[in-house]
């Protein structure tokens, strides 16, 4: 058995393994993922590929299964059936800590930030740097400044500001930057612009694009189709717990996206079973 936490015993990706060989082409691949809560089937038979360095928008109506799906990937709960592949290897993610160890970070709508702590303290909460058994404040502050600068987050006056004093857009930026500082390869974002104004939304969308430009995969949940079409490279549509379509954003327009969200079908775009590339 592999010694890497979260990994299975190493099923080979050859023609005899029964594993779709295309999973090796993607950072994250889901095959046949289903999640039941008693008699309620929240997600059923989802096949989805998320490539590195691209923004994949996951869209669908309330109750379509988007949040259940991302929580399965994030280790909140395991799938009832199906397989998760990470860099072509099957993994079993039993907790958020195991997801984080793989390089999966999730930024939920509540952001999980502490208003009474400053930016540096939030960045390193639970992951503090120490030197001689004491907090290495200088190292943490310099690393925070460096990462914010690399992501072009320029609206923050001081990294010692209390997070409670920040705007909604700034708070989103801090939550995303924290994920980047932990060497995340995939950042899952749940409705990051839901409560933001126009200017703050533009800042967050620009930050999402910068993540992709750095080679980080982004799985982005949103109800705002204008935001989706402005930032996404790929679109995946959920309807009543099923992935009904996915593919490059060029395959879609607003009309086809709305049809898929509301009815689960459209004649204007390929079905979910179409080639993913």
Short mmCIF file of C-alpha atoms in Angstrom, two decimals:
data_model
loop_
_atom_site.label_atom_id
_atom_site.label_comp_id
_atom_site.label_asym_id
_atom_site.label_seq_id
_atom_site.Cartn_x
_atom_site.Cartn_y
_atom_site.Cartn_z
CA UNK A 1 0.00 0.00 0.00
CA UNK A 2 1.20 3.51 -0.77
CA UNK A 3 2.65 5.40 2.17
CA UNK A 4 1.04 8.68 1.10
CA UNK A 5 -1.95 9.54 3.32
CA UNK A 6 -5.25 9.40 1.46
CA UNK A 7 -4.02 7.26 -1.43
CA UNK A 8 -5.38 3.87 -2.35
CA UNK A 9 -3.26 0.82 -2.96
CA UNK A 10 -2.34 1.98 -6.46
CA UNK A 11 -4.71 0.70 -9.12
CA UNK A 12 -2.90 0.94 -12.45
CA UNK A 13 -4.30 3.08 -15.24
CA UNK A 14 -3.91 0.55 -18.04
CA UNK A 15 -6.38 -1.10 -20.34
CA UNK A 16 -6.92 -4.00 -17.92
CA UNK A 17 -7.67 -2.00 -14.80
CA UNK A 18 -11.15 -0.89 -15.75
CA UNK A 19 -10.12 2.72 -15.04
CA UNK A 20 -10.80 5.46 -17.58
CA UNK A 21 -7.28 6.24 -18.92
CA UNK A 22 -8.17 9.92 -19.39
CA UNK A 23 -7.96 10.55 -15.64
CA UNK A 24 -4.19 10.86 -15.96
CA UNK A 25 -4.68 14.02 -18.05
CA UNK A 26 -6.39 15.96 -15.26
CA UNK A 27 -5.55 17.20 -11.80
CA UNK A 28 -8.89 15.99 -10.40
CA UNK A 29 -11.24 13.43 -11.93
CA UNK A 30 -14.49 12.13 -10.51
CA UNK A 31 -15.94 8.89 -11.81
CA UNK A 32 -19.41 7.67 -10.89
CA UNK A 33 -19.59 9.79 -7.73
CA UNK A 34 -22.83 9.39 -5.79
CA UNK A 35 -23.85 10.57 -2.35
CA UNK A 36 -26.90 9.39 -0.43
CA UNK A 37 -28.31 10.63 2.85
CA UNK A 38 -30.55 7.79 3.88
CA UNK A 39 -33.21 7.48 1.19
CA UNK A 40 -32.29 10.85 -0.32
CA UNK A 41 -29.94 10.67 -3.30
CA UNK A 42 -28.28 14.08 -3.36
CA UNK A 43 -25.73 13.33 -6.10
CA UNK A 44 -25.74 10.49 -8.57
CA UNK A 45 -23.16 9.17 -11.05
CA UNK A 46 -21.09 12.31 -11.55
CA UNK A 47 -18.16 12.12 -13.99
CA UNK A 48 -16.18 15.36 -13.95
CA UNK A 49 -12.64 16.38 -14.91
CA UNK A 50 -10.89 19.47 -13.52
CA UNK A 51 -7.66 20.43 -15.34
CA UNK A 52 -4.81 22.33 -13.72
CA UNK A 53 -4.44 26.01 -14.57
CA UNK A 54 -8.08 26.45 -15.59
CA UNK A 55 -11.27 27.77 -14.00
CA UNK A 56 -14.09 25.23 -14.01
CA UNK A 57 -17.44 26.82 -13.16
CA UNK A 58 -19.93 24.50 -11.45
CA UNK A 59 -23.42 25.86 -11.96
CA UNK A 60 -26.94 24.74 -11.17
CA UNK A 61 -30.09 25.73 -9.30
CA UNK A 62 -30.46 25.54 -5.52
CA UNK A 63 -30.61 21.89 -4.52
CA UNK A 64 -28.90 20.70 -7.70
CA UNK A 65 -26.12 19.00 -5.69
CA UNK A 66 -23.25 21.46 -6.19
CA UNK A 67 -22.42 21.89 -2.51
CA UNK A 68 -22.77 18.18 -1.78
CA UNK A 69 -20.36 17.44 -4.60
CA UNK A 70 -17.66 19.89 -3.47
CA UNK A 71 -17.95 18.75 0.14
CA UNK A 72 -17.31 15.22 -1.06
CA UNK A 73 -14.12 16.38 -2.77
CA UNK A 74 -13.17 18.51 0.26
CA UNK A 75 -13.37 15.57 2.66
CA UNK A 76 -16.41 16.71 4.64
CA UNK A 77 -18.05 13.40 3.85
CA UNK A 78 -17.12 10.47 1.69
CA UNK A 79 -19.00 9.44 -1.46
CA UNK A 80 -21.51 6.62 -1.22
CA UNK A 81 -20.01 5.20 -4.39
CA UNK A 82 -17.61 6.16 -7.15
CA UNK A 83 -13.93 7.06 -7.37
CA UNK A 84 -11.87 10.23 -6.94
CA UNK A 85 -8.59 10.53 -8.86
CA UNK A 86 -5.87 13.05 -8.07
CA UNK A 87 -3.08 13.41 -10.64
CA UNK A 88 -4.18 10.09 -12.11
CA UNK A 89 -4.08 8.17 -8.81
CA UNK A 90 -7.19 7.00 -6.99
CA UNK A 91 -7.50 8.65 -3.58
CA UNK A 92 -9.82 8.23 -0.61
CA UNK A 93 -10.33 11.54 1.17
CA UNK A 94 -11.64 10.97 4.68
CA UNK A 95 -11.25 14.46 6.15
CA UNK A 96 -10.55 18.10 5.24
CA UNK A 97 -7.02 17.60 6.59
CA UNK A 98 -6.40 14.82 4.08
CA UNK A 99 -7.80 17.02 1.30
CA UNK A 100 -5.47 19.83 2.37
CA UNK A 101 -2.51 17.43 2.40
CA UNK A 102 -3.23 16.59 -1.24
CA UNK A 103 -3.42 20.28 -2.16
CA UNK A 104 -7.18 20.86 -2.12
CA UNK A 105 -8.37 24.04 -0.42
CA UNK A 106 -12.02 25.07 -0.08
CA UNK A 107 -13.18 28.64 0.45
CA UNK A 108 -16.76 28.49 1.70
CA UNK A 109 -19.20 31.38 1.74
CA UNK A 110 -18.55 32.08 5.44
CA UNK A 111 -14.77 32.21 4.63
CA UNK A 112 -13.83 30.78 8.06
CA UNK A 113 -11.93 33.94 9.02
CA UNK A 114 -11.56 35.28 12.58
CA UNK A 115 -12.62 38.93 12.74
CA UNK A 116 -10.70 39.56 15.97
CA UNK A 117 -7.36 38.46 14.46
CA UNK A 118 -5.23 40.36 11.97
CA UNK A 119 -4.45 39.22 8.42
CA UNK A 120 -1.18 37.47 9.29
CA UNK A 121 -2.78 35.61 12.20
CA UNK A 122 -5.62 34.44 9.96
CA UNK A 123 -3.20 33.33 7.27
CA UNK A 124 -1.32 31.07 9.67
CA UNK A 125 -4.09 30.04 12.04
CA UNK A 126 -3.33 26.44 12.96
CA UNK A 127 -0.17 26.51 10.83
CA UNK A 128 1.97 28.99 12.76
CA UNK A 129 5.68 29.27 12.02
CA UNK A 130 7.94 29.00 15.06
CA UNK A 131 11.57 29.67 15.85
CA UNK A 132 13.17 28.60 19.12
CA UNK A 133 9.72 27.54 20.35
CA UNK A 134 8.33 31.05 19.76
CA UNK A 135 6.14 32.44 17.01
CA UNK A 136 8.23 33.69 14.11
CA UNK A 137 6.18 36.84 13.49
CA UNK A 138 8.67 38.35 11.03
CA UNK A 139 8.74 35.28 8.79
CA UNK A 140 4.95 35.03 8.75
CA UNK A 141 4.50 38.73 8.05
CA UNK A 142 7.02 38.74 5.19
CA UNK A 143 5.49 35.62 3.62
CA UNK A 144 2.00 37.15 3.87
CA UNK A 145 3.15 40.36 2.18
CA UNK A 146 4.93 38.39 -0.54
CA UNK A 147 1.92 36.24 -1.40
CA UNK A 148 -0.48 39.18 -1.40
CA UNK A 149 1.88 41.02 -3.74
CA UNK A 150 2.23 38.02 -6.07
CA UNK A 151 -1.56 37.84 -6.37
CA UNK A 152 -1.76 41.63 -6.91
CA UNK A 153 -3.92 42.15 -3.81
CA UNK A 154 -3.18 45.84 -3.42
CA UNK A 155 -6.24 47.14 -1.56
CA UNK A 156 -5.04 45.99 1.87
CA UNK A 157 -3.28 48.80 3.72
CA UNK A 158 -1.50 46.66 6.31
CA UNK A 159 -1.17 42.95 6.96
CA UNK A 160 -1.72 43.78 10.62
CA UNK A 161 -5.24 45.04 9.98
CA UNK A 162 -7.95 43.17 11.85
CA UNK A 163 -9.91 41.07 9.39
CA UNK A 164 -13.10 42.48 10.90
CA UNK A 165 -12.19 45.88 9.41
CA UNK A 166 -11.94 44.57 5.82
CA UNK A 167 -14.50 44.83 3.04
CA UNK A 168 -16.18 41.76 1.58
CA UNK A 169 -13.87 41.70 -1.42
CA UNK A 170 -10.79 42.06 0.76
CA UNK A 171 -11.96 39.22 2.99
CA UNK A 172 -12.41 36.98 -0.05
CA UNK A 173 -8.90 37.90 -1.17
CA UNK A 174 -7.49 36.98 2.24
CA UNK A 175 -9.28 33.62 2.26
CA UNK A 176 -7.98 32.80 -1.24
CA UNK A 177 -4.45 33.99 -0.43
CA UNK A 178 -4.44 31.75 2.65
CA UNK A 179 -5.21 28.79 0.39
CA UNK A 180 -2.37 29.72 -1.97
CA UNK A 181 0.09 30.04 0.93
CA UNK A 182 -0.62 26.42 1.83
CA UNK A 183 0.58 25.26 -1.60
CA UNK A 184 -2.88 24.40 -2.84
CA UNK A 185 -3.14 22.95 -6.33
CA UNK A 186 -6.94 23.16 -6.44
CA UNK A 187 -8.97 25.95 -4.88
CA UNK A 188 -12.72 25.33 -4.56
CA UNK A 189 -14.72 28.55 -4.21
CA UNK A 190 -18.37 28.50 -3.13
CA UNK A 191 -20.25 31.62 -4.32
CA UNK A 192 -17.31 33.99 -3.72
CA UNK A 193 -19.10 37.05 -5.16
CA UNK A 194 -22.59 36.42 -3.78
CA UNK A 195 -22.66 39.36 -1.34
CA UNK A 196 -20.27 41.73 -3.12
CA UNK A 197 -20.74 44.97 -5.01
CA UNK A 198 -19.65 45.54 -8.60
CA UNK A 199 -16.12 46.78 -7.84
CA UNK A 200 -15.43 44.07 -5.24
CA UNK A 201 -16.78 41.39 -7.58
CA UNK A 202 -14.38 42.54 -10.30
CA UNK A 203 -11.49 42.27 -7.84
CA UNK A 204 -12.40 38.72 -6.85
CA UNK A 205 -12.88 37.59 -10.46
CA UNK A 206 -9.49 39.06 -11.37
CA UNK A 207 -7.97 37.16 -8.45
CA UNK A 208 -9.54 33.92 -9.69
CA UNK A 209 -7.97 34.46 -13.11
CA UNK A 210 -4.59 35.10 -11.50
CA UNK A 211 -4.84 31.79 -9.66
CA UNK A 212 -5.38 29.98 -12.97
CA UNK A 213 -2.48 31.90 -14.53
CA UNK A 214 -0.26 30.51 -11.74
CA UNK A 215 -1.22 26.97 -12.75
CA UNK A 216 -3.74 26.48 -9.93
CA UNK A 217 -7.03 24.78 -10.76
CA UNK A 218 -10.16 26.59 -9.61
CA UNK A 219 -13.55 24.92 -9.13
CA UNK A 220 -15.90 27.88 -8.93
CA UNK A 221 -19.55 27.69 -7.85
CA UNK A 222 -21.74 30.60 -8.84
CA UNK A 223 -25.34 31.51 -9.68
CA UNK A 224 -24.21 34.61 -11.55
CA UNK A 225 -23.86 33.64 -15.20
CA UNK A 226 -22.29 36.98 -16.11
CA UNK A 227 -19.47 36.21 -13.67
CA UNK A 228 -19.22 32.64 -14.95
CA UNK A 229 -18.81 33.62 -18.58
CA UNK A 230 -16.33 36.35 -17.71
CA UNK A 231 -13.93 34.10 -15.78
CA UNK A 232 -14.48 30.41 -16.61
CA UNK A 233 -12.52 28.22 -19.02
CA UNK A 234 -14.92 25.32 -18.58
CA UNK A 235 -18.52 24.91 -17.42
CA UNK A 236 -20.15 21.98 -15.62
CA UNK A 237 -23.93 22.00 -15.07
CA UNK A 238 -25.73 20.14 -12.28
CA UNK A 239 -29.47 19.39 -12.40
CA UNK A 240 -31.30 17.42 -9.70
CA UNK A 241 -28.11 15.78 -8.48
CA UNK A 242 -26.80 14.82 -11.91
CA UNK A 243 -24.08 16.36 -14.03
CA UNK A 244 -26.02 17.03 -17.24
CA UNK A 245 -23.33 18.83 -19.27
CA UNK A 246 -19.71 19.87 -19.11
CA UNK A 247 -17.16 21.22 -21.53
CA UNK A 248 -15.26 24.32 -22.70
CA UNK A 249 -17.03 27.62 -22.07
CA UNK A 250 -17.10 28.24 -25.83
CA UNK A 251 -19.72 25.47 -26.12
CA UNK A 252 -22.21 27.48 -24.09
CA UNK A 253 -24.11 30.73 -24.08
CA UNK A 254 -26.44 32.23 -21.51
CA UNK A 255 -29.53 30.68 -23.08
CA UNK A 256 -28.14 27.15 -23.18
CA UNK A 257 -26.82 27.48 -19.62
CA UNK A 258 -30.22 28.59 -18.32
CA UNK A 259 -31.95 25.75 -20.17
CA UNK A 260 -29.59 23.19 -18.66
CA UNK A 261 -29.95 24.63 -15.17
CA UNK A 262 -33.76 24.67 -15.29
CA UNK A 263 -34.60 21.58 -17.37
CA UNK A 264 -31.41 19.52 -17.51
CA UNK A 265 -31.24 19.58 -21.29
CA UNK A 266 -30.71 21.81 -24.30
CA UNK A 267 -30.18 21.38 -28.02
CA UNK A 268 -27.58 24.12 -28.03
CA UNK A 269 -24.61 22.39 -26.34
CA UNK A 270 -22.99 18.94 -26.09
CA UNK A 271 -24.20 16.53 -23.42
CA UNK A 272 -22.12 15.57 -20.39
CA UNK A 273 -20.98 12.41 -22.13
CA UNK A 274 -19.22 14.42 -24.84
CA UNK A 275 -15.39 14.41 -24.86
CA UNK A 276 -14.03 16.57 -22.04
CA UNK A 277 -11.19 18.14 -24.03
#
